[in-house]
Amino acid sequence: MNNNPTLHDVAQAAGVSVATVSNVMNGKKGQVSEKTKAKVEAAVKSLGYQPNTYARQLKSGQSNLVAFIVPDQNPFFTDILNGLTKVCLAHHLQVIVISSEESEQRQNELIDLFVKQRVNAIVLAPVSSHLTLKDEWKTTPIVTVDRTIDEGVSSVTVNNTEAGFQATDYLLKLGHESIAILLANPNISTTTHRQAGYEQALTNHQLAVDTEFMSFSDDKLGTEAQIRSGYQATKQWLTLSEPPSALIATNYLLMIGALQAFKELDVKIGKDISFIGFDNSHWNEIYSPAITVVEQPANQLGECAAQLIIEMNNHEPATSVELSTHLAIRASCAKKNER
């Protein structure tokens, strides 16, 4: 047996043309019958054929790399990466990940770099809802994840308005009327949508929105700035003469900052204050008390982003996906009169 079987060897073993084998290997739909496809796949397996990725790159002018640009070091994006990588590997695509640290300049420099390197696609969690696509960028498939931009690029998100509403409404139904909220960069879609859900829940309960209990993180400095923002705002609220009875942290980093302030001030979660965070992890459940969180389907976000890339590579129409969140109720929240 040939130690390095070629496309011609596969075609000969399957009794089909080289063009047919190529169509099967490239996943072109509607051009090959299921019976023929099965014959080709059996021949590939029998011969141990491996596609010549480098040759394919030379022919197409495109690499097999997918660039994932994240805005910070939030573990939420690591979970997205897991789903993205799983699907990409199944389609012979490798994923590289790098952080923009919420810098628009760095983000745009990275996009320029990856476009010039002819990556297969870019998955982007943008630092702002406003991103003007350069003409040269439009030659590379771009999918935004978690956040959307005004340009109408394909996106994979959750219903963030629903998420903000869900958390706030739960606390209101427990009797809390003074609810503080930690929000991230005010220029990104997740922030504005979660804020809208928070405000809608208050309105539905005939309560006014108190901007004193609404904090936005620094929009330029990334990971450490968000943790620091969550810490400082929480500490300030808890030292008021009339502090809030409940608090929502709308991402993992803000949640870490809030927890630091609780610890420093010896505030008992679920007793002195009811608390809801965002994004699930094992420590949320083993923390004492276990923390109520808005769960986002992070792995599924990554899988959907990868699927959109595959569809765009096959010249299918660009689409967007919106998934739902789930409120995982634990011991960090209590009725107001039980505090």
Short mmCIF file of C-alpha atoms in Angstrom, two decimals:
data_model
loop_
_atom_site.label_atom_id
_atom_site.label_comp_id
_atom_site.label_asym_id
_atom_site.label_seq_id
_atom_site.Cartn_x
_atom_site.Cartn_y
_atom_site.Cartn_z
CA MET A 1 0.00 0.00 0.00
CA ASN A 2 1.18 3.54 -0.80
CA ASN A 3 2.50 5.13 2.39
CA ASN A 4 1.18 8.49 1.21
CA PRO A 5 -2.06 7.81 -0.66
CA THR A 6 -3.18 10.58 -2.98
CA LEU A 7 -6.54 11.91 -4.13
CA HIS A 8 -6.09 9.80 -7.28
CA ASP A 9 -5.61 6.65 -5.17
CA VAL A 10 -8.87 7.36 -3.33
CA ALA A 11 -10.69 7.99 -6.61
CA GLN A 12 -9.40 4.71 -8.07
CA ALA A 13 -10.33 2.72 -4.93
CA ALA A 14 -13.83 4.21 -4.85
CA GLY A 15 -14.37 3.92 -8.62
CA VAL A 16 -15.15 7.63 -9.01
CA SER A 17 -13.49 10.70 -10.48
CA VAL A 18 -10.96 12.87 -8.67
CA ALA A 19 -13.46 15.75 -8.88
CA THR A 20 -16.03 13.66 -7.01
CA VAL A 21 -13.55 12.83 -4.26
CA SER A 22 -12.68 16.52 -4.01
CA ASN A 23 -16.36 17.44 -3.66
CA VAL A 24 -16.79 14.93 -0.85
CA MET A 25 -13.64 16.10 0.97
CA ASN A 26 -14.70 19.75 0.71
CA GLY A 27 -18.22 19.03 1.96
CA LYS A 28 -19.96 20.40 -1.13
CA LYS A 29 -23.65 19.65 -0.67
CA GLY A 30 -25.99 18.52 -3.39
CA GLN A 31 -23.21 17.48 -5.78
CA VAL A 32 -22.66 13.91 -4.57
CA SER A 33 -25.18 11.19 -3.76
CA GLU A 34 -25.16 9.59 -0.30
CA LYS A 35 -24.17 6.26 -1.87
CA THR A 36 -21.17 7.77 -3.65
CA LYS A 37 -20.21 9.73 -0.57
CA ALA A 38 -20.18 6.50 1.47
CA LYS A 39 -17.93 4.81 -1.12
CA VAL A 40 -15.46 7.69 -1.03
CA GLU A 41 -15.42 7.81 2.78
CA ALA A 42 -14.81 4.05 2.92
CA ALA A 43 -11.88 4.40 0.51
CA VAL A 44 -10.43 7.29 2.53
CA LYS A 45 -10.60 5.19 5.69
CA SER A 46 -9.20 2.07 4.06
CA LEU A 47 -6.23 3.87 2.50
CA GLY A 48 -5.60 6.11 5.49
CA TYR A 49 -5.73 9.15 3.24
CA GLN A 50 -4.93 12.53 4.85
CA PRO A 51 -5.77 15.74 2.95
CA ASN A 52 -2.74 17.81 1.97
CA THR A 53 -3.69 20.87 3.98
CA TYR A 54 -0.68 22.88 2.82
CA ALA A 55 -1.46 22.25 -0.86
CA ARG A 56 -5.08 23.20 -0.28
CA GLN A 57 -3.94 26.44 1.36
CA LEU A 58 -1.70 27.30 -1.60
CA LYS A 59 -4.57 26.71 -4.02
CA SER A 60 -7.17 28.66 -2.08
CA GLY A 61 -4.82 31.31 -0.71
CA GLN A 62 -6.35 30.66 2.70
CA SER A 63 -4.99 28.95 5.83
CA ASN A 64 -6.77 26.41 8.00
CA LEU A 65 -6.58 28.78 10.99
CA VAL A 66 -9.53 30.41 12.74
CA ALA A 67 -8.63 33.44 14.86
CA PHE A 68 -10.65 33.99 18.04
CA ILE A 69 -10.24 37.55 19.39
CA VAL A 70 -11.55 37.84 22.95
CA PRO A 71 -11.89 41.14 24.86
CA ASP A 72 -10.50 40.04 28.24
CA GLN A 73 -9.49 37.05 30.36
CA ASN A 74 -13.00 36.14 31.47
CA PRO A 75 -13.24 32.31 31.79
CA PHE A 76 -16.57 32.59 29.96
CA PHE A 77 -14.61 33.01 26.71
CA THR A 78 -12.58 29.88 27.51
CA ASP A 79 -15.84 27.93 27.59
CA ILE A 80 -16.81 29.46 24.24
CA LEU A 81 -13.38 28.45 22.92
CA ASN A 82 -14.03 24.82 23.91
CA GLY A 83 -17.18 24.66 21.79
CA LEU A 84 -15.57 26.55 18.91
CA THR A 85 -12.52 24.28 18.87
CA LYS A 86 -14.58 21.08 19.00
CA VAL A 87 -16.46 21.87 15.78
CA CYS A 88 -13.50 23.45 14.01
CA LEU A 89 -11.28 20.41 14.60
CA ALA A 90 -13.96 18.20 13.08
CA HIS A 91 -13.58 20.29 9.92
CA HIS A 92 -9.74 20.30 9.96
CA LEU A 93 -9.55 23.88 11.25
CA GLN A 94 -7.24 24.99 14.06
CA VAL A 95 -8.17 27.79 16.46
CA ILE A 96 -5.82 30.43 17.83
CA VAL A 97 -6.99 32.79 20.57
CA ILE A 98 -5.74 36.22 21.62
CA SER A 99 -7.06 39.04 23.81
CA SER A 100 -7.66 42.65 22.80
CA GLU A 101 -8.01 43.64 26.49
CA GLU A 102 -10.95 45.89 25.55
CA SER A 103 -8.69 48.09 23.37
CA GLU A 104 -10.31 49.05 20.08
CA GLN A 105 -6.92 49.94 18.59
CA ARG A 106 -5.45 46.56 19.50
CA GLN A 107 -8.57 44.76 18.27
CA ASN A 108 -8.38 46.45 14.86
CA GLU A 109 -4.64 45.80 14.60
CA LEU A 110 -5.29 42.11 15.28
CA ILE A 111 -8.01 41.96 12.62
CA ASP A 112 -5.62 43.61 10.13
CA LEU A 113 -2.92 41.08 11.02
CA PHE A 114 -5.15 38.01 10.67
CA VAL A 115 -6.70 39.20 7.41
CA LYS A 116 -3.20 39.71 5.96
CA GLN A 117 -2.28 36.21 7.12
CA ARG A 118 -5.34 34.92 5.24
CA VAL A 119 -6.87 33.05 8.15
CA ASN A 120 -9.91 30.97 7.31
CA ALA A 121 -12.18 33.12 9.49
CA ILE A 122 -12.24 35.48 12.47
CA VAL A 123 -14.48 34.99 15.50
CA LEU A 124 -14.69 38.28 17.34
CA ALA A 125 -16.08 39.43 20.69
CA PRO A 126 -15.98 43.13 19.79
CA VAL A 127 -14.98 45.86 22.25
CA SER A 128 -17.72 48.16 20.95
CA SER A 129 -21.08 47.95 19.19
CA HIS A 130 -19.69 50.31 16.57
CA LEU A 131 -17.15 48.75 14.22
CA THR A 132 -16.56 50.01 10.70
CA LEU A 133 -15.44 47.13 8.51
CA LYS A 134 -12.58 48.00 6.18
CA ASP A 135 -13.02 46.82 2.59
CA GLU A 136 -10.06 44.45 2.91
CA TRP A 137 -11.65 42.82 5.98
CA LYS A 138 -14.68 41.82 3.95
CA THR A 139 -12.65 39.15 2.15
CA THR A 140 -12.47 37.12 5.39
CA PRO A 141 -15.53 35.59 7.06
CA ILE A 142 -16.15 37.36 10.39
CA VAL A 143 -18.57 36.14 13.06
CA THR A 144 -19.17 38.02 16.30
CA VAL A 145 -19.86 36.03 19.45
CA ASP A 146 -21.46 37.15 22.73
CA ARG A 147 -21.69 40.72 21.40
CA THR A 148 -23.10 42.27 18.22
CA ILE A 149 -22.02 45.20 16.06
CA ASP A 150 -23.99 47.65 13.93
CA GLU A 151 -22.54 46.41 10.64
CA GLY A 152 -24.92 43.46 10.32
CA VAL A 153 -22.18 40.82 10.63
CA SER A 154 -23.30 37.28 11.49
CA SER A 155 -23.46 36.84 15.25
CA VAL A 156 -24.05 34.25 17.97
CA THR A 157 -25.47 35.72 21.16
CA VAL A 158 -27.85 35.06 24.02
CA ASN A 159 -30.99 37.05 24.75
CA ASN A 160 -29.29 39.50 27.09
CA THR A 161 -32.40 41.57 27.70
CA GLU A 162 -34.13 38.42 28.93
CA ALA A 163 -31.10 37.61 31.11
CA GLY A 164 -31.12 41.00 32.81
CA PHE A 165 -34.88 40.87 33.28
CA GLN A 166 -34.80 37.31 34.66
CA ALA A 167 -32.28 38.10 37.40
CA THR A 168 -33.93 41.36 38.44
CA ASP A 169 -37.47 40.00 38.39
CA TYR A 170 -36.44 37.10 40.63
CA LEU A 171 -35.06 39.47 43.26
CA LEU A 172 -38.13 41.72 43.03
CA LYS A 173 -40.38 38.72 43.64
CA LEU A 174 -38.34 38.00 46.78
CA GLY A 175 -39.35 41.43 48.05
CA HIS A 176 -36.22 43.41 47.18
CA GLU A 177 -36.86 46.91 45.89
CA SER A 178 -33.37 48.37 46.27
CA ILE A 179 -31.34 46.39 43.74
CA ALA A 180 -27.89 47.52 42.59
CA ILE A 181 -26.41 46.36 39.28
CA LEU A 182 -22.80 46.09 38.10
CA LEU A 183 -22.51 46.56 34.35
CA ALA A 184 -19.53 46.25 32.00
CA ASN A 185 -18.42 48.51 29.15
CA PRO A 186 -21.37 50.83 28.32
CA ASN A 187 -20.51 50.69 24.61
CA ILE A 188 -21.13 46.96 24.07
CA SER A 189 -24.43 45.29 23.23
CA THR A 190 -24.42 42.88 26.18
CA THR A 191 -24.26 45.79 28.62
CA THR A 192 -27.03 47.85 27.04
CA HIS A 193 -29.32 44.83 26.67
CA ARG A 194 -28.80 43.57 30.23
CA GLN A 195 -29.37 47.10 31.49
CA ALA A 196 -32.61 47.27 29.47
CA GLY A 197 -33.82 44.00 31.03
CA TYR A 198 -33.01 45.29 34.53
CA GLU A 199 -34.91 48.53 33.91
CA GLN A 200 -37.88 46.71 32.36
CA ALA A 201 -38.26 44.47 35.43
CA LEU A 202 -38.25 47.49 37.74
CA THR A 203 -40.82 49.26 35.55
CA ASN A 204 -43.04 46.17 35.56
CA HIS A 205 -43.04 46.32 39.36
CA GLN A 206 -43.85 50.08 39.32
CA LEU A 207 -40.40 51.00 40.64
CA ALA A 208 -38.23 53.86 39.45
CA VAL A 209 -34.72 53.23 38.09
CA ASP A 210 -32.18 54.67 40.54
CA THR A 211 -29.00 55.52 38.63
CA GLU A 212 -27.17 55.71 41.98
CA PHE A 213 -27.41 51.92 42.08
CA MET A 214 -26.11 51.44 38.53
CA SER A 215 -22.35 51.18 37.87
CA PHE A 216 -20.44 50.78 34.58
CA SER A 217 -16.88 49.46 34.41
CA ASP A 218 -14.01 51.32 32.81
CA ASP A 219 -14.40 50.76 29.06
CA LYS A 220 -10.70 50.83 28.15
CA LEU A 221 -8.53 48.78 30.46
CA GLY A 222 -9.91 45.24 30.22
CA THR A 223 -9.72 42.43 32.78
CA GLU A 224 -8.27 44.13 35.86
CA ALA A 225 -10.38 47.26 35.32
CA GLN A 226 -13.59 45.26 35.43
CA ILE A 227 -12.63 43.43 38.62
CA ARG A 228 -11.60 46.73 40.20
CA SER A 229 -14.83 48.40 39.03
CA GLY A 230 -16.97 45.68 40.60
CA TYR A 231 -15.02 45.92 43.85
CA GLN A 232 -15.12 49.72 44.14
CA ALA A 233 -18.80 50.15 43.27
CA THR A 234 -19.88 47.34 45.63
CA LYS A 235 -17.79 48.75 48.49
CA GLN A 236 -19.24 52.21 47.93
CA TRP A 237 -22.84 50.93 47.93
CA LEU A 238 -22.40 48.83 51.05
CA THR A 239 -21.07 51.76 53.07
CA LEU A 240 -24.11 53.96 52.33
CA SER A 241 -26.50 54.77 55.17
CA GLU A 242 -29.16 52.88 53.18
CA PRO A 243 -27.32 50.22 51.15
CA PRO A 244 -29.07 48.07 48.53
CA SER A 245 -30.59 44.83 49.78
CA ALA A 246 -29.61 42.97 46.60
CA LEU A 247 -26.94 43.15 43.91
CA ILE A 248 -26.54 41.76 40.38
CA ALA A 249 -23.09 41.39 38.76
CA THR A 250 -23.57 41.05 35.02
CA ASN A 251 -20.36 39.21 34.20
CA TYR A 252 -17.79 36.95 35.85
CA LEU A 253 -15.12 39.62 36.36
CA LEU A 254 -17.52 42.08 37.98
CA MET A 255 -18.73 39.21 40.18
CA ILE A 256 -15.15 38.58 41.39
CA GLY A 257 -14.82 42.25 42.30
CA ALA A 258 -18.10 42.21 44.24
CA LEU A 259 -17.05 39.12 46.17
CA GLN A 260 -13.78 40.80 47.14
CA ALA A 261 -15.76 43.73 48.59
CA PHE A 262 -18.15 41.40 50.46
CA LYS A 263 -15.18 39.63 52.03
CA GLU A 264 -13.38 42.82 53.00
CA LEU A 265 -16.49 44.30 54.63
CA ASP A 266 -17.53 40.98 56.19
CA VAL A 267 -20.89 41.09 54.41
CA LYS A 268 -22.74 37.76 54.56
CA ILE A 269 -24.21 36.76 51.19
CA GLY A 270 -27.78 35.51 51.48
CA LYS A 271 -28.09 37.17 54.89
CA ASP A 272 -26.83 40.75 54.68
CA ILE A 273 -27.34 40.95 50.93
CA SER A 274 -28.87 38.83 48.17
CA PHE A 275 -26.52 38.31 45.23
CA ILE A 276 -26.80 37.11 41.62
CA GLY A 277 -23.83 36.67 39.29
CA PHE A 278 -23.39 35.68 35.66
CA ASP A 279 -21.86 32.52 34.18
CA ASN A 280 -21.62 29.18 35.87
CA SER A 281 -18.52 27.41 37.14
CA HIS A 282 -17.83 24.61 39.60
CA TRP A 283 -16.79 27.03 42.32
CA ASN A 284 -20.17 28.84 42.13
CA GLU A 285 -21.79 25.70 43.46
CA ILE A 286 -19.23 24.90 46.16
CA TYR A 287 -18.84 28.50 47.34
CA SER A 288 -20.57 29.05 50.67
CA PRO A 289 -23.31 29.96 50.17
CA ALA A 290 -23.70 28.61 46.62
CA ILE A 291 -24.17 31.52 44.22
CA THR A 292 -27.27 32.09 42.10
CA VAL A 293 -26.15 32.83 38.54
CA VAL A 294 -27.49 33.51 35.08
CA GLU A 295 -26.13 30.56 33.10
CA GLN A 296 -25.11 31.21 29.52
CA PRO A 297 -24.67 28.25 27.12
CA ALA A 298 -21.05 29.15 26.45
CA ASN A 299 -20.02 25.90 24.77
CA GLN A 300 -23.03 26.09 22.48
CA LEU A 301 -22.16 29.69 21.57
CA GLY A 302 -18.77 28.46 20.38
CA GLU A 303 -20.24 25.52 18.48
CA CYS A 304 -22.75 27.77 16.71
CA ALA A 305 -20.02 30.26 15.78
CA ALA A 306 -17.98 27.45 14.22
CA GLN A 307 -21.01 26.19 12.31
CA LEU A 308 -21.59 29.67 10.87
CA ILE A 309 -17.96 29.70 9.71
CA ILE A 310 -18.43 26.35 7.94
CA GLU A 311 -21.58 27.62 6.24
CA MET A 312 -19.87 30.83 5.11
CA ASN A 313 -16.93 28.82 3.74
CA ASN A 314 -19.49 26.84 1.73
CA HIS A 315 -20.91 30.13 0.41
CA GLU A 316 -24.19 29.72 2.22
CA PRO A 317 -26.14 32.85 3.27
CA ALA A 318 -24.87 34.52 6.46
CA THR A 319 -27.21 34.10 9.42
CA SER A 320 -27.28 34.92 13.13
CA VAL A 321 -28.23 32.85 16.19
CA GLU A 322 -29.71 33.90 19.54
CA LEU A 323 -29.78 31.44 22.43
CA SER A 324 -31.55 31.55 25.80
CA THR A 325 -30.11 31.77 29.31
CA HIS A 326 -31.12 29.97 32.50
CA LEU A 327 -31.30 31.30 36.08
CA ALA A 328 -29.64 28.74 38.35
CA ILE A 329 -31.19 29.46 41.76
CA ARG A 330 -29.03 28.75 44.81
CA ALA A 331 -28.57 29.94 48.39
CA SER A 332 -27.14 33.42 47.72
CA CYS A 333 -30.63 34.94 47.48
CA ALA A 334 -33.28 35.15 50.21
CA LYS A 335 -36.58 36.91 50.79
CA LYS A 336 -36.06 40.41 52.08
CA ASN A 337 -37.91 39.81 55.35
CA GLU A 338 -35.71 36.76 56.01
CA ARG A 339 -32.50 38.77 55.93
#
